[in-house]
PDB file of C-alpha atoms in Angstrom:
ATOM      1  CA  UNK O   1      32.923 135.918 120.464  1.00 69.00           C
ATOM      2  CA  UNK O   2      35.088 138.861 119.418  1.00 79.00           C
ATOM      3  CA  UNK O   3      37.632 137.919 122.089  1.00 91.00           C
ATOM      4  CA  UNK O   4      37.930 134.351 120.768  1.00 95.00           C
ATOM      5  CA  UNK O   5      41.137 133.434 118.920  1.00 96.00           C
ATOM      6  CA  UNK O   6      41.684 133.357 115.180  1.00 97.00           C
ATOM      7  CA  UNK O   7      42.181 129.762 114.044  1.00 97.00           C
ATOM      8  CA  UNK O   8      45.002 129.251 111.539  1.00 96.00           C
ATOM      9  CA  UNK O   9      45.669 125.895 109.892  1.00 95.00           C
ATOM     10  CA  UNK O  10      48.409 124.544 107.631  1.00 93.00           C
ATOM     11  CA  UNK O  11      49.796 121.166 106.687  1.00 90.00           C
ATOM     12  CA  UNK O  12      52.984 122.029 108.582  1.00 85.00           C
ATOM     13  CA  UNK O  13      55.025 125.087 109.488  1.00 86.00           C
ATOM     14  CA  UNK O  14      54.500 127.143 106.312  1.00 86.00           C
ATOM     15  CA  UNK O  15      51.385 128.780 107.716  1.00 90.00           C
ATOM     16  CA  UNK O  16      53.503 130.317 110.458  1.00 90.00           C
ATOM     17  CA  UNK O  17      54.321 133.000 107.879  1.00 89.00           C
ATOM     18  CA  UNK O  18      50.603 133.840 107.786  1.00 93.00           C
ATOM     19  CA  UNK O  19      50.326 133.745 111.574  1.00 92.00           C
ATOM     20  CA  UNK O  20      53.269 136.138 111.850  1.00 90.00           C
ATOM     21  CA  UNK O  21      51.728 138.514 109.291  1.00 92.00           C
ATOM     22  CA  UNK O  22      48.398 138.458 111.149  1.00 94.00           C
ATOM     23  CA  UNK O  23      50.150 139.263 114.442  1.00 92.00           C
ATOM     24  CA  UNK O  24      52.020 142.125 112.777  1.00 92.00           C
ATOM     25  CA  UNK O  25      48.767 143.722 111.584  1.00 94.00           C
ATOM     26  CA  UNK O  26      46.545 142.724 114.518  1.00 95.00           C
ATOM     27  CA  UNK O  27      48.790 142.573 117.610  1.00 93.00           C
ATOM     28  CA  UNK O  28      45.818 142.462 120.006  1.00 94.00           C
ATOM     29  CA  UNK O  29      44.384 139.270 118.486  1.00 96.00           C
ATOM     30  CA  UNK O  30      44.817 135.815 120.000  1.00 95.00           C
ATOM     31  CA  UNK O  31      45.784 133.002 117.617  1.00 94.00           C
ATOM     32  CA  UNK O  32      45.334 129.242 117.704  1.00 95.00           C
ATOM     33  CA  UNK O  33      47.565 127.533 115.126  1.00 94.00           C
ATOM     34  CA  UNK O  34      47.458 123.867 114.096  1.00 93.00           C
ATOM     35  CA  UNK O  35      50.047 122.224 111.861  1.00 91.00           C
ATOM     36  CA  UNK O  36      49.043 118.824 110.473  1.00 92.00           C
ATOM     37  CA  UNK O  37      52.486 117.249 110.586  1.00 87.00           C
ATOM     38  CA  UNK O  38      50.898 113.795 110.667  1.00 89.00           C
ATOM     39  CA  UNK O  39      50.075 114.183 106.970  1.00 90.00           C
ATOM     40  CA  UNK O  40      52.547 116.819 105.778  1.00 84.00           C
ATOM     41  CA  UNK O  41      53.267 117.551 103.001  1.00 86.00           C
ATOM     42  CA  UNK O  42      49.840 117.827 101.369  1.00 89.00           C
ATOM     43  CA  UNK O  43      51.166 118.663  97.889  1.00 86.00           C
ATOM     44  CA  UNK O  44      51.741 115.128  96.538  1.00 88.00           C
ATOM     45  CA  UNK O  45      48.569 113.676  98.095  1.00 91.00           C
ATOM     46  CA  UNK O  46      45.208 113.026  96.439  1.00 91.00           C
ATOM     47  CA  UNK O  47      42.796 115.952  96.641  1.00 90.00           C
ATOM     48  CA  UNK O  48      40.176 113.737  98.334  1.00 92.00           C
ATOM     49  CA  UNK O  49      42.641 112.819 101.074  1.00 94.00           C
ATOM     50  CA  UNK O  50      43.701 116.441 101.578  1.00 94.00           C
ATOM     51  CA  UNK O  51      40.041 117.404 101.882  1.00 94.00           C
ATOM     52  CA  UNK O  52      39.487 114.783 104.593  1.00 94.00           C
ATOM     53  CA  UNK O  53      42.577 115.716 106.597  1.00 94.00           C
ATOM     54  CA  UNK O  54      41.939 119.462 106.356  1.00 95.00           C
ATOM     55  CA  UNK O  55      38.263 119.336 107.340  1.00 95.00           C
ATOM     56  CA  UNK O  56      39.076 117.183 110.361  1.00 93.00           C
ATOM     57  CA  UNK O  57      41.603 119.759 111.582  1.00 94.00           C
ATOM     58  CA  UNK O  58      39.221 122.641 110.920  1.00 96.00           C
ATOM     59  CA  UNK O  59      36.522 120.770 112.856  1.00 95.00           C
ATOM     60  CA  UNK O  60      38.946 120.698 115.782  1.00 94.00           C
ATOM     61  CA  UNK O  61      39.617 124.435 115.557  1.00 95.00           C
ATOM     62  CA  UNK O  62      35.893 125.209 115.495  1.00 95.00           C
ATOM     63  CA  UNK O  63      35.327 122.887 118.468  1.00 94.00           C
ATOM     64  CA  UNK O  64      37.941 124.913 120.367  1.00 94.00           C
ATOM     65  CA  UNK O  65      35.879 128.071 119.810  1.00 96.00           C
ATOM     66  CA  UNK O  66      37.746 130.141 117.211  1.00 97.00           C
ATOM     67  CA  UNK O  67      35.947 133.147 115.716  1.00 97.00           C
ATOM     68  CA  UNK O  68      37.477 132.811 112.254  1.00 97.00           C
ATOM     69  CA  UNK O  69      39.241 130.139 110.214  1.00 98.00           C
ATOM     70  CA  UNK O  70      42.305 130.906 108.104  1.00 97.00           C
ATOM     71  CA  UNK O  71      43.278 128.123 105.696  1.00 96.00           C
ATOM     72  CA  UNK O  72      46.976 128.973 105.462  1.00 95.00           C
ATOM     73  CA  UNK O  73      47.662 126.236 102.912  1.00 93.00           C
ATOM     74  CA  UNK O  74      47.227 126.601  99.161  1.00 90.00           C
ATOM     75  CA  UNK O  75      46.718 122.878  98.564  1.00 91.00           C
ATOM     76  CA  UNK O  76      44.019 122.689 101.246  1.00 93.00           C
ATOM     77  CA  UNK O  77      42.362 125.867  99.956  1.00 92.00           C
ATOM     78  CA  UNK O  78      42.166 124.333  96.496  1.00 90.00           C
ATOM     79  CA  UNK O  79      40.796 121.069  97.887  1.00 92.00           C
ATOM     80  CA  UNK O  80      38.070 122.162 100.289  1.00 93.00           C
ATOM     81  CA  UNK O  81      37.424 125.916 100.487  1.00 93.00           C
ATOM     82  CA  UNK O  82      33.814 125.622  99.300  1.00 92.00           C
ATOM     83  CA  UNK O  83      33.195 122.749 101.712  1.00 94.00           C
ATOM     84  CA  UNK O  84      34.601 124.778 104.600  1.00 95.00           C
ATOM     85  CA  UNK O  85      32.451 127.815 103.886  1.00 95.00           C
ATOM     86  CA  UNK O  86      29.335 125.634 103.732  1.00 95.00           C
ATOM     87  CA  UNK O  87      30.295 123.594 106.803  1.00 96.00           C
ATOM     88  CA  UNK O  88      31.133 126.302 109.352  1.00 96.00           C
ATOM     89  CA  UNK O  89      29.264 129.315 110.706  1.00 95.00           C
ATOM     90  CA  UNK O  90      32.451 131.280 111.375  1.00 97.00           C
ATOM     91  CA  UNK O  91      34.001 133.190 108.458  1.00 96.00           C
ATOM     92  CA  UNK O  92      36.684 131.413 106.431  1.00 97.00           C
ATOM     93  CA  UNK O  93      39.684 133.167 104.853  1.00 96.00           C
ATOM     94  CA  UNK O  94      42.000 131.431 102.386  1.00 95.00           C
ATOM     95  CA  UNK O  95      45.284 132.237 100.668  1.00 94.00           C
ATOM     96  CA  UNK O  96      44.636 132.061  96.916  1.00 94.00           C
ATOM     97  CA  UNK O  97      42.327 134.988  96.116  1.00 94.00           C
ATOM     98  CA  UNK O  98      44.273 137.566  98.198  1.00 94.00           C
ATOM     99  CA  UNK O  99      47.498 136.783  96.334  1.00 94.00           C
ATOM    100  CA  UNK O 100      45.754 136.797  92.951  1.00 96.00           C
ATOM    101  CA  UNK O 101      44.263 140.238  93.570  1.00 95.00           C
ATOM    102  CA  UNK O 102      47.676 141.638  94.458  1.00 96.00           C
ATOM    103  CA  UNK O 103      49.335 140.041  91.429  1.00 97.00           C
ATOM    104  CA  UNK O 104      46.712 141.477  89.058  1.00 97.00           C
ATOM    105  CA  UNK O 105      47.252 144.937  90.554  1.00 96.00           C
ATOM    106  CA  UNK O 106      51.055 144.602  90.478  1.00 97.00           C
ATOM    107  CA  UNK O 107      51.970 143.233  87.047  1.00 97.00           C
ATOM    108  CA  UNK O 108      53.207 145.730  84.479  1.00 97.00           C
ATOM    109  CA  UNK O 109      53.583 143.544  81.383  1.00 97.00           C
ATOM    110  CA  UNK O 110      50.624 141.224  81.936  1.00 97.00           C
ATOM    111  CA  UNK O 111      52.750 138.085  82.418  1.00 98.00           C
ATOM    112  CA  UNK O 112      52.316 136.491  85.843  1.00 98.00           C
ATOM    113  CA  UNK O 113      53.958 133.365  87.232  1.00 98.00           C
ATOM    114  CA  UNK O 114      52.612 131.064  89.922  1.00 97.00           C
ATOM    115  CA  UNK O 115      54.656 128.472  91.781  1.00 97.00           C
ATOM    116  CA  UNK O 116      53.135 125.940  94.161  1.00 94.00           C
ATOM    117  CA  UNK O 117      52.938 122.312  95.164  1.00 90.00           C
ATOM    118  CA  UNK O 118      51.993 119.665  92.625  1.00 90.00           C
ATOM    119  CA  UNK O 119      48.546 119.452  94.205  1.00 89.00           C
ATOM    120  CA  UNK O 120      47.932 123.182  93.939  1.00 90.00           C
ATOM    121  CA  UNK O 121      49.133 123.429  90.327  1.00 93.00           C
ATOM    122  CA  UNK O 122      47.208 120.332  89.217  1.00 91.00           C
ATOM    123  CA  UNK O 123      44.007 121.616  90.833  1.00 91.00           C
ATOM    124  CA  UNK O 124      44.142 124.662  88.521  1.00 93.00           C
ATOM    125  CA  UNK O 125      42.825 126.726  91.422  1.00 92.00           C
ATOM    126  CA  UNK O 126      45.006 129.666  90.397  1.00 95.00           C
ATOM    127  CA  UNK O 127      43.922 129.359  86.758  1.00 95.00           C
ATOM    128  CA  UNK O 128      40.314 129.644  87.944  1.00 94.00           C
ATOM    129  CA  UNK O 129      41.123 132.578  90.208  1.00 94.00           C
ATOM    130  CA  UNK O 130      42.899 134.459  87.402  1.00 96.00           C
ATOM    131  CA  UNK O 131      40.009 133.796  84.989  1.00 94.00           C
ATOM    132  CA  UNK O 132      38.540 137.156  85.978  1.00 91.00           C
ATOM    133  CA  UNK O 133      41.595 138.796  84.379  1.00 94.00           C
ATOM    134  CA  UNK O 134      41.669 137.134  80.925  1.00 92.00           C
ATOM    135  CA  UNK O 135      44.095 139.742  79.569  1.00 93.00           C
ATOM    136  CA  UNK O 136      46.888 138.254  81.698  1.00 96.00           C
ATOM    137  CA  UNK O 137      49.216 135.452  80.611  1.00 97.00           C
ATOM    138  CA  UNK O 138      49.628 132.919  83.401  1.00 97.00           C
ATOM    139  CA  UNK O 139      52.590 130.555  83.688  1.00 97.00           C
ATOM    140  CA  UNK O 140      52.530 127.939  86.468  1.00 97.00           C
ATOM    141  CA  UNK O 141      55.194 125.590  87.781  1.00 97.00           C
ATOM    142  CA  UNK O 142      55.189 122.951  90.513  1.00 96.00           C
ATOM    143  CA  UNK O 143      58.118 123.215  92.921  1.00 96.00           C
ATOM    144  CA  UNK O 144      57.732 120.190  95.215  1.00 91.00           C
ATOM    145  CA  UNK O 145      61.229 120.228  96.661  1.00 95.00           C
ATOM    146  CA  UNK O 146      60.763 123.748  98.022  1.00 95.00           C
ATOM    147  CA  UNK O 147      58.488 122.375 100.746  1.00 89.00           C
ATOM    148  CA  UNK O 148      61.003 119.621 101.462  1.00 89.00           C
ATOM    149  CA  UNK O 149      63.742 122.206 101.923  1.00 93.00           C
ATOM    150  CA  UNK O 150      61.671 124.338 104.294  1.00 90.00           C
ATOM    151  CA  UNK O 151      60.435 121.349 106.292  1.00 83.00           C
ATOM    152  CA  UNK O 152      64.092 120.362 106.708  1.00 86.00           C
ATOM    153  CA  UNK O 153      65.001 123.883 107.832  1.00 86.00           C
ATOM    154  CA  UNK O 154      67.149 124.508 104.750  1.00 92.00           C
ATOM    155  CA  UNK O 155      66.487 127.930 103.223  1.00 92.00           C
ATOM    156  CA  UNK O 156      69.742 128.774 101.446  1.00 92.00           C
ATOM    157  CA  UNK O 157      72.811 127.163  99.947  1.00 95.00           C
ATOM    158  CA  UNK O 158      74.012 125.838  96.615  1.00 96.00           C
ATOM    159  CA  UNK O 159      71.469 123.018  96.372  1.00 97.00           C
ATOM    160  CA  UNK O 160      68.555 125.362  97.050  1.00 97.00           C
ATOM    161  CA  UNK O 161      69.760 127.760  94.350  1.00 97.00           C
ATOM    162  CA  UNK O 162      70.332 124.962  91.830  1.00 97.00           C
ATOM    163  CA  UNK O 163      66.839 123.549  92.349  1.00 97.00           C
ATOM    164  CA  UNK O 164      65.308 127.032  92.223  1.00 98.00           C
ATOM    165  CA  UNK O 165      67.090 127.764  88.933  1.00 98.00           C
ATOM    166  CA  UNK O 166      65.676 124.538  87.451  1.00 98.00           C
ATOM    167  CA  UNK O 167      62.108 125.117  88.644  1.00 98.00           C
ATOM    168  CA  UNK O 168      62.020 128.805  87.743  1.00 98.00           C
ATOM    169  CA  UNK O 169      63.628 128.560  84.291  1.00 98.00           C
ATOM    170  CA  UNK O 170      60.261 128.376  82.405  1.00 97.00           C
ATOM    171  CA  UNK O 171      58.997 131.439  84.272  1.00 98.00           C
ATOM    172  CA  UNK O 172      62.118 133.412  83.452  1.00 97.00           C
ATOM    173  CA  UNK O 173      61.860 132.324  79.814  1.00 97.00           C
ATOM    174  CA  UNK O 174      58.234 133.504  79.722  1.00 97.00           C
ATOM    175  CA  UNK O 175      59.291 136.956  80.930  1.00 97.00           C
ATOM    176  CA  UNK O 176      56.995 137.156  83.939  1.00 98.00           C
ATOM    177  CA  UNK O 177      57.360 140.357  85.929  1.00 98.00           C
ATOM    178  CA  UNK O 178      55.270 139.179  88.889  1.00 98.00           C
ATOM    179  CA  UNK O 179      55.596 135.842  90.680  1.00 98.00           C
ATOM    180  CA  UNK O 180      53.006 134.490  93.117  1.00 97.00           C
ATOM    181  CA  UNK O 181      54.470 132.322  95.861  1.00 96.00           C
ATOM    182  CA  UNK O 182      51.573 129.878  95.827  1.00 94.00           C
ATOM    183  CA  UNK O 183      52.558 128.023  98.979  1.00 91.00           C
ATOM    184  CA  UNK O 184      52.900 129.483 102.464  1.00 88.00           C
ATOM    185  CA  UNK O 185      56.214 127.644 102.884  1.00 89.00           C
ATOM    186  CA  UNK O 186      57.785 129.592 100.036  1.00 93.00           C
ATOM    187  CA  UNK O 187      58.299 132.964 101.801  1.00 90.00           C
ATOM    188  CA  UNK O 188      61.024 131.206 103.797  1.00 90.00           C
ATOM    189  CA  UNK O 189      62.822 130.804 100.440  1.00 95.00           C
ATOM    190  CA  UNK O 190      62.128 134.328  99.220  1.00 95.00           C
ATOM    191  CA  UNK O 191      65.812 135.247  99.163  1.00 96.00           C
ATOM    192  CA  UNK O 192      66.762 132.364  96.884  1.00 97.00           C
ATOM    193  CA  UNK O 193      63.705 132.797  94.650  1.00 98.00           C
ATOM    194  CA  UNK O 194      64.304 136.529  94.251  1.00 97.00           C
ATOM    195  CA  UNK O 195      67.986 135.947  93.504  1.00 97.00           C
ATOM    196  CA  UNK O 196      67.154 133.500  90.699  1.00 97.00           C
ATOM    197  CA  UNK O 197      64.293 135.542  89.213  1.00 98.00           C
ATOM    198  CA  UNK O 198      66.114 138.884  89.368  1.00 96.00           C
ATOM    199  CA  UNK O 199      65.311 142.187  90.992  1.00 94.00           C
ATOM    200  CA  UNK O 200      62.892 143.263  88.237  1.00 96.00           C
ATOM    201  CA  UNK O 201      60.424 140.508  89.197  1.00 98.00           C
ATOM    202  CA  UNK O 202      58.028 141.318  92.038  1.00 97.00           C
ATOM    203  CA  UNK O 203      57.283 138.470  94.433  1.00 97.00           C
ATOM    204  CA  UNK O 204      53.754 138.272  95.832  1.00 96.00           C
ATOM    205  CA  UNK O 205      53.440 136.268  99.034  1.00 91.00           C
ATOM    206  CA  UNK O 206      50.100 134.983 100.233  1.00 86.00           C
ATOM    207  CA  UNK O 207      51.118 135.563 103.857  1.00 89.00           C
ATOM    208  CA  UNK O 208      50.849 139.363 103.888  1.00 90.00           C
ATOM    209  CA  UNK O 209      47.925 139.489 101.471  1.00 90.00           C
ATOM    210  CA  UNK O 210      45.958 136.961 103.532  1.00 94.00           C
ATOM    211  CA  UNK O 211      46.635 138.965 106.696  1.00 94.00           C
ATOM    212  CA  UNK O 212      45.227 142.007 104.882  1.00 94.00           C
ATOM    213  CA  UNK O 213      42.011 140.069 104.237  1.00 95.00           C
ATOM    214  CA  UNK O 214      41.828 138.960 107.873  1.00 97.00           C
ATOM    215  CA  UNK O 215      42.196 142.582 108.977  1.00 96.00           C
ATOM    216  CA  UNK O 216      39.527 143.846 106.587  1.00 95.00           C
ATOM    217  CA  UNK O 217      37.053 141.125 107.564  1.00 96.00           C
ATOM    218  CA  UNK O 218      37.464 141.612 111.312  1.00 96.00           C
ATOM    219  CA  UNK O 219      37.149 145.398 111.130  1.00 95.00           C
ATOM    220  CA  UNK O 220      34.207 145.399 108.700  1.00 95.00           C
ATOM    221  CA  UNK O 221      32.272 142.962 110.910  1.00 95.00           C
ATOM    222  CA  UNK O 222      33.249 144.549 114.221  1.00 95.00           C
ATOM    223  CA  UNK O 223      34.957 141.333 115.332  1.00 95.00           C
ATOM    224  CA  UNK O 224      38.201 142.800 116.679  1.00 94.00           C
ATOM    225  CA  UNK O 225      39.367 141.615 120.085  1.00 94.00           C
ATOM    226  CA  UNK O 226      38.587 144.238 122.734  1.00 92.00           C
ATOM    227  CA  UNK O 227      39.825 142.575 125.909  1.00 90.00           C
ATOM    228  CA  UNK O 228      42.392 144.543 127.903  1.00 88.00           C
ATOM    229  CA  UNK O 229      44.277 141.394 128.868  1.00 91.00           C
ATOM    230  CA  UNK O 230      47.287 140.387 126.735  1.00 91.00           C
ATOM    231  CA  UNK O 231      46.431 138.207 123.726  1.00 92.00           C
ATOM    232  CA  UNK O 232      47.671 134.648 123.559  1.00 89.00           C
ATOM    233  CA  UNK O 233      49.114 132.479 120.829  1.00 88.00           C
ATOM    234  CA  UNK O 234      48.858 128.701 121.047  1.00 90.00           C
ATOM    235  CA  UNK O 235      50.525 126.185 118.752  1.00 90.00           C
ATOM    236  CA  UNK O 236      49.229 122.671 118.198  1.00 90.00           C
ATOM    237  CA  UNK O 237      50.493 119.834 116.044  1.00 88.00           C
ATOM    238  CA  UNK O 238      49.267 116.444 114.913  1.00 89.00           C
ATOM    239  CA  UNK O 239      51.582 113.475 114.807  1.00 82.00           C
ATOM    240  CA  UNK O 240      53.311 111.171 117.301  1.00 79.00           C
ATOM    241  CA  UNK O 241      55.386 113.977 118.821  1.00 77.00           C
ATOM    242  CA  UNK O 242      55.376 117.763 118.938  1.00 76.00           C
ATOM    243  CA  UNK O 243      59.187 117.881 118.884  1.00 79.00           C
ATOM    244  CA  UNK O 244      59.614 118.094 115.071  1.00 78.00           C
ATOM    245  CA  UNK O 245      57.211 121.048 114.838  1.00 79.00           C
ATOM    246  CA  UNK O 246      58.856 122.868 117.733  1.00 81.00           C
ATOM    247  CA  UNK O 247      62.380 122.290 116.460  1.00 80.00           C
ATOM    248  CA  UNK O 248      61.600 123.453 112.934  1.00 77.00           C
ATOM    249  CA  UNK O 249      59.491 126.427 114.025  1.00 78.00           C
ATOM    250  CA  UNK O 250      62.320 127.648 116.241  1.00 78.00           C
ATOM    251  CA  UNK O 251      64.843 127.206 113.447  1.00 74.00           C
ATOM    252  CA  UNK O 252      62.725 129.196 110.991  1.00 74.00           C
ATOM    253  CA  UNK O 253      61.137 131.815 113.247  1.00 71.00           C
ATOM    254  CA  UNK O 254      63.299 132.017 116.344  1.00 69.00           C
ATOM    255  CA  UNK O 255      62.274 131.357 119.947  1.00 68.00           C
ATOM    256  CA  UNK O 256      58.780 132.869 119.645  1.00 68.00           C
ATOM    257  CA  UNK O 257      57.330 129.335 119.380  1.00 73.00           C
ATOM    258  CA  UNK O 258      58.067 128.101 122.899  1.00 70.00           C
ATOM    259  CA  UNK O 259      55.680 125.157 123.285  1.00 73.00           C
ATOM    260  CA  UNK O 260      53.432 122.958 121.161  1.00 81.00           C
ATOM    261  CA  UNK O 261      50.535 120.722 122.229  1.00 79.00           C
ATOM    262  CA  UNK O 262      49.591 117.536 120.429  1.00 70.00           C
ATOM    263  CA  UNK O 263      45.988 117.296 119.236  1.00 72.00           C
ATOM    264  CA  UNK O 264      43.852 114.422 118.023  1.00 64.00           C
ATOM    265  CA  UNK O 265      41.205 114.767 115.345  1.00 58.00           C
ATOM    266  CA  UNK O 266      38.840 112.235 113.853  1.00 47.00           C
ATOM    267  CA  UNK O 267      41.212 111.397 110.993  1.00 42.00           C
ATOM    268  CA  UNK O 268      44.474 111.592 112.905  1.00 40.00           C
ATOM    269  CA  UNK O 269      45.133 109.058 115.689  1.00 40.00           C
ATOM    270  CA  UNK O 270      47.805 110.480 117.988  1.00 36.00           C
ATOM    271  CA  UNK O 271      48.565 110.337 121.670  1.00 34.00           C
ATOM    272  CA  UNK O 272      47.546 113.556 123.354  1.00 36.00           C
ATOM    273  CA  UNK O 273      50.023 115.356 125.537  1.00 34.00           C
ATOM    274  CA  UNK O 274      52.417 118.281 125.802  1.00 29.00           C
ATOM    275  CA  UNK O 275      56.098 118.079 124.980  1.00 26.00           C
TER     276      UNK O 275
END
């Protein structure tokens, strides 16, 4: 079981930031990544629908024999984390608590900002997670167009900066000194976000912090991969074609994503095949 891959799931390509962070910290681990492009983006959708889509994809990962599940999607984590931990025997890691812990340890003035999808902000998942630190002032803002930009492969430019300035204005006005990027797509926009917020504001990404949790869990449970053979990384996508995932992943991350296989889950009718 220790040589089985780590299963990483996101609504699209944003979770690739988590997959990359996991590979950086655990280069001997194999990874199986699924992006649910058939239903991306999750942010505007009803929580009940997100729960259904996400659990179906996680069921598929478990059926393929992963040793751990990483929910690399804030909206999905908010919608079905408890369900996932009750449903599966393998350990489940999510992206909200790791980022919250880092933000609490990082802030100097006690004012923390959180940006995320509409679904994540409306779920109040971050409000609940920060409840253990009642001395902090939390300011949240939904930034729905950020996901649209990333999914279109647009990470800089005048329009990105104008939208970022509009979304981030309440956080700047509140004087936050720490900003949680509450969506795994947002690290692709870190340059623009940092430019708008200013160099005195520390950005906390859930990608690196989640990878830290994956590392700690594997080591503490003795689940590290020990095989001498090279590890593998496999990318899968839902939807009618794998081409959009492959094109966007290559644009954002370079040629490291060389092929993508289509998958079919109970909630997602697609034609199976390799493009």
